[in-house]
PDB file of C-alpha atoms in Angstrom:
ATOM      1  CA  MET O  28     118.791  97.115  78.879  1.00 93.00           C
ATOM      2  CA  ASN O  29     115.219  99.528  78.579  1.00 97.00           C
ATOM      3  CA  LEU O  30     112.795  98.157  80.429  1.00 97.00           C
ATOM      4  CA  ILE O  31     109.105  98.598  81.379  1.00 96.00           C
ATOM      5  CA  LEU O  32     107.397  96.931  83.672  1.00 94.00           C
ATOM      6  CA  LEU O  33     103.415  96.522  83.142  1.00 93.00           C
ATOM      7  CA  GLY O  34     100.913  94.267  85.905  1.00 90.00           C
ATOM      8  CA  ALA O  35      97.708  95.480  88.288  1.00 89.00           C
ATOM      9  CA  PRO O  36      97.838  97.168  91.827  1.00 85.00           C
ATOM     10  CA  GLY O  37      99.642  94.575  93.818  1.00 85.00           C
ATOM     11  CA  ALA O  38     100.828  92.067  91.165  1.00 89.00           C
ATOM     12  CA  GLY O  39     104.708  92.422  93.175  1.00 87.00           C
ATOM     13  CA  LYS O  40     106.377  94.953  90.098  1.00 88.00           C
ATOM     14  CA  GLY O  41     107.600  97.764  92.806  1.00 84.00           C
ATOM     15  CA  THR O  42     109.575  93.625  94.467  1.00 86.00           C
ATOM     16  CA  GLN O  43     110.335  92.834  91.152  1.00 93.00           C
ATOM     17  CA  ALA O  44     111.850  96.290  90.277  1.00 91.00           C
ATOM     18  CA  GLU O  45     113.930  96.334  93.282  1.00 89.00           C
ATOM     19  CA  LEU O  46     115.592  92.413  92.613  1.00 93.00           C
ATOM     20  CA  LEU O  47     116.126  93.683  88.642  1.00 96.00           C
ATOM     21  CA  MET O  48     117.403  96.853  89.330  1.00 95.00           C
ATOM     22  CA  LYS O  49     120.759  95.183  91.755  1.00 95.00           C
ATOM     23  CA  GLN O  50     121.368  92.860  89.284  1.00 95.00           C
ATOM     24  CA  LEU O  51     121.392  94.189  86.209  1.00 95.00           C
ATOM     25  CA  GLY O  52     123.310  97.360  88.020  1.00 95.00           C
ATOM     26  CA  ILE O  53     120.249  99.475  86.378  1.00 96.00           C
ATOM     27  CA  PRO O  54     118.671 102.763  88.243  1.00 96.00           C
ATOM     28  CA  GLY O  55     114.285 102.076  88.724  1.00 92.00           C
ATOM     29  CA  ILE O  56     112.929 105.037  88.169  1.00 88.00           C
ATOM     30  CA  SER O  57     109.083 105.739  89.520  1.00 83.00           C
ATOM     31  CA  THR O  58     106.750 108.163  88.275  1.00 79.00           C
ATOM     32  CA  GLY O  59     106.942 109.904  92.060  1.00 77.00           C
ATOM     33  CA  ASN O  60     110.492 110.435  92.414  1.00 81.00           C
ATOM     34  CA  MET O  61     110.485 112.120  89.206  1.00 83.00           C
ATOM     35  CA  LEU O  62     108.394 114.689  90.052  1.00 83.00           C
ATOM     36  CA  ARG O  63     109.675 115.150  92.920  1.00 84.00           C
ATOM     37  CA  GLU O  64     113.277 115.127  91.265  1.00 85.00           C
ATOM     38  CA  ALA O  65     112.220 117.454  88.754  1.00 86.00           C
ATOM     39  CA  VAL O  66     110.576 120.241  91.553  1.00 87.00           C
ATOM     40  CA  ALA O  67     113.286 119.496  93.712  1.00 90.00           C
ATOM     41  CA  ASN O  68     116.119 120.520  90.269  1.00 86.00           C
ATOM     42  CA  GLY O  69     114.090 123.342  89.792  1.00 88.00           C
ATOM     43  CA  SER O  70     114.518 122.665  85.922  1.00 85.00           C
ATOM     44  CA  GLU O  71     111.545 123.928  83.282  1.00 88.00           C
ATOM     45  CA  VAL O  72     109.293 121.486  83.024  1.00 87.00           C
ATOM     46  CA  GLY O  73     109.887 120.873  86.769  1.00 89.00           C
ATOM     47  CA  LYS O  74     108.369 124.256  87.141  1.00 92.00           C
ATOM     48  CA  LYS O  75     105.911 123.427  85.125  1.00 90.00           C
ATOM     49  CA  ALA O  76     104.696 119.933  87.343  1.00 88.00           C
ATOM     50  CA  LYS O  77     105.154 121.907  90.545  1.00 89.00           C
ATOM     51  CA  TYR O  78     102.725 124.842  89.651  1.00 90.00           C
ATOM     52  CA  CYS O  79     100.231 121.445  88.560  1.00 86.00           C
ATOM     53  CA  MET O  80     100.914 120.277  91.869  1.00 83.00           C
ATOM     54  CA  ASP O  81     100.743 123.374  94.334  1.00 85.00           C
ATOM     55  CA  ASN O  82      96.493 124.431  92.303  1.00 85.00           C
ATOM     56  CA  GLY O  83      95.942 120.668  92.542  1.00 80.00           C
ATOM     57  CA  LEU O  84      95.815 119.658  89.279  1.00 80.00           C
ATOM     58  CA  LEU O  85      96.871 117.086  87.901  1.00 77.00           C
ATOM     59  CA  VAL O  86      99.865 116.482  86.233  1.00 82.00           C
ATOM     60  CA  SER O  87      99.150 117.019  82.150  1.00 86.00           C
ATOM     61  CA  ASP O  88     100.949 113.516  79.948  1.00 87.00           C
ATOM     62  CA  ASP O  89     103.221 116.075  77.741  1.00 89.00           C
ATOM     63  CA  ILE O  90     105.142 116.778  81.444  1.00 89.00           C
ATOM     64  CA  ILE O  91     105.650 113.822  82.413  1.00 88.00           C
ATOM     65  CA  MET O  92     107.468 112.325  79.506  1.00 90.00           C
ATOM     66  CA  ASP O  93     109.380 115.725  79.648  1.00 89.00           C
ATOM     67  CA  ILE O  94     110.033 115.248  83.092  1.00 88.00           C
ATOM     68  CA  VAL O  95     110.758 111.092  81.644  1.00 91.00           C
ATOM     69  CA  ALA O  96     113.201 112.391  78.623  1.00 91.00           C
ATOM     70  CA  GLU O  97     115.100 114.646  81.117  1.00 88.00           C
ATOM     71  CA  ARG O  98     115.406 111.355  83.148  1.00 91.00           C
ATOM     72  CA  VAL O  99     116.709 108.704  81.079  1.00 93.00           C
ATOM     73  CA  ALA O 100     119.038 110.853  79.042  1.00 92.00           C
ATOM     74  CA  GLN O 101     120.951 111.543  82.335  1.00 92.00           C
ATOM     75  CA  PRO O 102     124.410 109.430  82.995  1.00 96.00           C
ATOM     76  CA  ASP O 103     122.648 107.045  84.830  1.00 95.00           C
ATOM     77  CA  CYS O 104     120.576 105.619  82.567  1.00 95.00           C
ATOM     78  CA  LYS O 105     123.342 104.962  79.975  1.00 94.00           C
ATOM     79  CA  ASN O 106     123.389 100.810  80.866  1.00 94.00           C
ATOM     80  CA  GLY O 107     119.581 101.147  80.558  1.00 96.00           C
ATOM     81  CA  PHE O 108     116.445 102.017  83.377  1.00 97.00           C
ATOM     82  CA  ILE O 109     113.205 100.258  84.406  1.00 96.00           C
ATOM     83  CA  LEU O 110     110.090 102.586  83.835  1.00 94.00           C
ATOM     84  CA  ASP O 111     107.779 101.469  87.013  1.00 84.00           C
ATOM     85  CA  GLY O 112     104.268 103.955  86.896  1.00 81.00           C
ATOM     86  CA  VAL O 113     104.734 105.490  83.145  1.00 88.00           C
ATOM     87  CA  PRO O 114     102.940 104.593  80.607  1.00 92.00           C
ATOM     88  CA  ARG O 115     100.581 104.768  82.505  1.00 85.00           C
ATOM     89  CA  THR O 116      97.831 104.912  78.858  1.00 88.00           C
ATOM     90  CA  LEU O 117      98.106 104.279  75.563  1.00 92.00           C
ATOM     91  CA  ALA O 118      98.997 108.115  74.878  1.00 92.00           C
ATOM     92  CA  GLN O 119     101.816 108.444  77.638  1.00 92.00           C
ATOM     93  CA  ALA O 120     102.989 105.684  75.459  1.00 95.00           C
ATOM     94  CA  GLU O 121     102.526 107.034  71.688  1.00 95.00           C
ATOM     95  CA  ALA O 122     104.923 109.819  73.210  1.00 93.00           C
ATOM     96  CA  LEU O 123     107.469 107.950  74.336  1.00 94.00           C
ATOM     97  CA  GLU O 124     108.333 106.426  70.979  1.00 94.00           C
ATOM     98  CA  ALA O 125     107.252 109.531  69.816  1.00 93.00           C
ATOM     99  CA  ARG O 126     110.468 111.366  72.033  1.00 92.00           C
ATOM    100  CA  GLY O 127     112.788 108.347  70.769  1.00 93.00           C
ATOM    101  CA  ILE O 128     112.614 106.905  74.082  1.00 94.00           C
ATOM    102  CA  GLN O 129     113.720 103.081  72.711  1.00 94.00           C
ATOM    103  CA  ILE O 130     111.931 100.571  75.022  1.00 97.00           C
ATOM    104  CA  ASP O 131     113.530  96.521  74.686  1.00 97.00           C
ATOM    105  CA  HIS O 132     111.680  94.729  76.880  1.00 97.00           C
ATOM    106  CA  VAL O 133     108.026  94.910  78.430  1.00 97.00           C
ATOM    107  CA  VAL O 134     107.446  92.436  81.661  1.00 96.00           C
ATOM    108  CA  SER O 135     103.537  91.471  82.593  1.00 95.00           C
ATOM    109  CA  ILE O 136     103.781  89.938  85.546  1.00 95.00           C
ATOM    110  CA  GLU O 137     100.471  88.589  85.588  1.00 95.00           C
ATOM    111  CA  ILE O 138      97.916  87.527  88.143  1.00 94.00           C
ATOM    112  CA  ASP O 139      94.463  87.323  88.786  1.00 95.00           C
ATOM    113  CA  ASP O 140      92.251  89.510  89.999  1.00 95.00           C
ATOM    114  CA  SER O 141      90.796  87.529  93.013  1.00 94.00           C
ATOM    115  CA  VAL O 142      94.205  86.620  93.898  1.00 93.00           C
ATOM    116  CA  ILE O 143      95.490  90.340  94.490  1.00 93.00           C
ATOM    117  CA  GLU O 144      92.069  91.194  96.319  1.00 92.00           C
ATOM    118  CA  GLY O 145      93.274  88.309  98.571  1.00 90.00           C
ATOM    119  CA  ARG O 146      97.162  89.931  98.972  1.00 87.00           C
ATOM    120  CA  MET O 147      95.559  93.299  99.327  1.00 88.00           C
ATOM    121  CA  THR O 148      93.060  93.282 101.810  1.00 92.00           C
ATOM    122  CA  GLY O 149      94.545  91.121 103.950  1.00 93.00           C
ATOM    123  CA  ARG O 150      97.474  93.564 104.536  1.00 91.00           C
ATOM    124  CA  ARG O 151      97.443  94.632 108.478  1.00 94.00           C
ATOM    125  CA  VAL O 152      99.969  97.456 109.557  1.00 94.00           C
ATOM    126  CA  CYS O 153     100.863  98.664 112.482  1.00 94.00           C
ATOM    127  CA  GLY O 154      99.731 102.468 112.947  1.00 91.00           C
ATOM    128  CA  LYS O 155     103.078 103.442 115.180  1.00 93.00           C
ATOM    129  CA  CYS O 156     105.470 101.676 113.963  1.00 94.00           C
ATOM    130  CA  GLY O 157     104.776 100.626 110.603  1.00 90.00           C
ATOM    131  CA  ALA O 158     105.461  97.001 110.803  1.00 92.00           C
ATOM    132  CA  SER O 159     103.636  94.840 108.001  1.00 90.00           C
ATOM    133  CA  TYR O 160     101.481  91.476 108.196  1.00 93.00           C
ATOM    134  CA  HIS O 161      99.037  89.408 106.275  1.00 93.00           C
ATOM    135  CA  ILE O 162      96.618  87.678 108.002  1.00 93.00           C
ATOM    136  CA  VAL O 163      97.332  85.088 105.887  1.00 89.00           C
ATOM    137  CA  ALA O 164     100.425  84.842 104.562  1.00 86.00           C
ATOM    138  CA  ASN O 165     102.440  86.614 107.624  1.00 91.00           C
ATOM    139  CA  PRO O 166      99.828  86.685 110.316  1.00 94.00           C
ATOM    140  CA  PRO O 167     100.730  88.378 114.043  1.00 96.00           C
ATOM    141  CA  LYS O 168     101.179  86.412 116.532  1.00 96.00           C
ATOM    142  CA  VAL O 169      98.289  87.367 118.515  1.00 96.00           C
ATOM    143  CA  ASP O 170      95.107  88.568 116.099  1.00 95.00           C
ATOM    144  CA  GLY O 171      95.229  92.262 115.682  1.00 96.00           C
ATOM    145  CA  ILE O 172      98.239  93.024 118.101  1.00 96.00           C
ATOM    146  CA  CYS O 173     101.957  94.184 116.481  1.00 96.00           C
ATOM    147  CA  ASP O 174     104.689  91.354 117.195  1.00 97.00           C
ATOM    148  CA  SER O 175     107.359  94.388 117.829  1.00 95.00           C
ATOM    149  CA  CYS O 176     105.701  97.164 118.981  1.00 96.00           C
ATOM    150  CA  GLY O 177     102.365  95.870 120.636  1.00 96.00           C
ATOM    151  CA  SER O 178      99.813  98.055 118.906  1.00 96.00           C
ATOM    152  CA  ALA O 179      96.880  97.855 117.272  1.00 96.00           C
ATOM    153  CA  LEU O 180      97.410  97.005 113.770  1.00 96.00           C
ATOM    154  CA  MET O 181      95.197  98.876 111.151  1.00 96.00           C
ATOM    155  CA  ILE O 182      93.683  98.714 106.839  1.00 93.00           C
ATOM    156  CA  ARG O 183      95.142 100.874 105.379  1.00 88.00           C
ATOM    157  CA  LYS O 184      92.602 102.976 102.700  1.00 87.00           C
ATOM    158  CA  ASP O 185      94.371 102.052  99.508  1.00 83.00           C
ATOM    159  CA  ASP O 186      93.654  98.499 100.876  1.00 88.00           C
ATOM    160  CA  ALA O 187      90.101  98.169 101.236  1.00 89.00           C
ATOM    161  CA  PRO O 188      88.093  96.308  98.995  1.00 91.00           C
ATOM    162  CA  GLU O 189      85.948  98.646  97.624  1.00 91.00           C
ATOM    163  CA  THR O 190      89.669 100.599  97.189  1.00 90.00           C
ATOM    164  CA  VAL O 191      91.206  97.721  95.297  1.00 90.00           C
ATOM    165  CA  ARG O 192      88.374  96.817  93.324  1.00 92.00           C
ATOM    166  CA  ASN O 193      88.549 100.429  91.338  1.00 91.00           C
ATOM    167  CA  ARG O 194      91.892 100.528  91.568  1.00 88.00           C
ATOM    168  CA  LEU O 195      91.929  97.069  89.363  1.00 92.00           C
ATOM    169  CA  LYS O 196      89.104  98.784  86.916  1.00 91.00           C
ATOM    170  CA  ILE O 197      91.257 101.957  86.170  1.00 87.00           C
ATOM    171  CA  TYR O 198      93.999  99.514  85.450  1.00 88.00           C
ATOM    172  CA  HIS O 199      91.610  97.097  82.781  1.00 89.00           C
ATOM    173  CA  GLU O 200      90.697 100.511  81.512  1.00 88.00           C
ATOM    174  CA  GLN O 201      93.780 102.181  80.836  1.00 83.00           C
ATOM    175  CA  THR O 202      96.804 100.317  81.064  1.00 83.00           C
ATOM    176  CA  GLU O 203      96.626  96.671  80.023  1.00 84.00           C
ATOM    177  CA  VAL O 204      95.741  98.431  76.839  1.00 91.00           C
ATOM    178  CA  LEU O 205      99.356  98.476  76.798  1.00 94.00           C
ATOM    179  CA  LYS O 206     100.134  95.391  76.584  1.00 93.00           C
ATOM    180  CA  ASP O 207      98.825  95.223  72.626  1.00 94.00           C
ATOM    181  CA  PHE O 208     100.358  98.521  71.675  1.00 96.00           C
ATOM    182  CA  TYR O 209     103.845  96.441  73.144  1.00 97.00           C
ATOM    183  CA  THR O 210     102.341  92.994  71.581  1.00 96.00           C
ATOM    184  CA  GLN O 211     102.293  94.637  68.043  1.00 96.00           C
ATOM    185  CA  ARG O 212     106.044  95.376  68.573  1.00 96.00           C
ATOM    186  CA  GLY O 213     107.144  92.064  69.710  1.00 97.00           C
ATOM    187  CA  LYS O 214     108.352  93.427  73.021  1.00 97.00           C
ATOM    188  CA  VAL O 215     106.212  91.921  75.972  1.00 97.00           C
ATOM    189  CA  ARG O 216     107.128  88.951  78.372  1.00 96.00           C
ATOM    190  CA  LEU O 217     104.202  87.381  80.637  1.00 96.00           C
ATOM    191  CA  ILE O 218     105.493  86.120  83.744  1.00 97.00           C
ATOM    192  CA  GLU O 219     103.452  84.642  86.171  1.00 96.00           C
ATOM    193  CA  GLY O 220     102.641  86.145  89.602  1.00 93.00           C
ATOM    194  CA  ASN O 221     100.838  83.810  91.747  1.00 92.00           C
ATOM    195  CA  GLN O 222     103.940  82.075  92.692  1.00 93.00           C
ATOM    196  CA  PRO O 223     107.173  82.615  94.795  1.00 90.00           C
ATOM    197  CA  ILE O 224     108.933  85.279  94.436  1.00 90.00           C
ATOM    198  CA  ASP O 225     112.809  84.466  93.661  1.00 93.00           C
ATOM    199  CA  LYS O 226     110.556  81.396  90.837  1.00 95.00           C
ATOM    200  CA  ALA O 227     108.780  84.835  89.222  1.00 95.00           C
ATOM    201  CA  ASN O 228     112.624  87.062  89.631  1.00 95.00           C
ATOM    202  CA  GLU O 229     114.416  84.083  87.164  1.00 96.00           C
ATOM    203  CA  GLU O 230     111.566  83.691  84.975  1.00 97.00           C
ATOM    204  CA  ILE O 231     112.393  87.855  84.209  1.00 97.00           C
ATOM    205  CA  LEU O 232     115.772  87.308  84.050  1.00 97.00           C
ATOM    206  CA  LYS O 233     115.214  84.819  81.109  1.00 96.00           C
ATOM    207  CA  ALA O 234     112.356  86.232  79.109  1.00 96.00           C
ATOM    208  CA  ILE O 235     114.669  89.102  78.625  1.00 96.00           C
ATOM    209  CA  GLY O 236     117.738  87.449  78.292  1.00 94.00           C
ATOM    210  CA  ALA O 237     119.580  88.842  80.783  1.00 88.00           C
ATOM    211  CA  LYS O 238     121.637  86.670  84.186  1.00 74.00           C
ATOM    212  CA  ALA O 239     121.791  87.935  87.625  1.00 60.00           C
TER     213      ALA O 239
END
């Protein structure tokens, strides 16, 4: 089963991908990991990606798609895979099709921007040991202090309100059009993201016709 997970930053894609990998016995493939693997393997496409990264250039859609095609052709993907973070744009989705990479289901985790802002801007991380908290869902015992090591908690740059809003804006502008693209192909499965993780996971498995 070949899956794509869609959803805004903070919607819970990473968490659901981890669960689905174990439940379905298929690998999760993220753009970052693919790029690193291709560069480490020293393949022709990996060398092109390395040149772009070393020179501060954006890795082109063509290179990204070549890397995806190279990765999904590996033996561990013969029973399926989960794409996380790719495709990001309509051009990338069209390029996947052009390369003959078939997608069975596109799971779109739906959640209001206001909920995502609350989730992400409420996160706090220990600068020393990396422990993670949330001011509402999982607060530390002492405000601003890590339970584990007593160090000060901080707000990651990615979780600053203006950064979160900008990331959501980019998502709506570039990535949300993918829902229309895959809806036309009858592949989109909408899942409510503002519910307990296990309930969302149950709904995903049911929507794609799979059993844990």
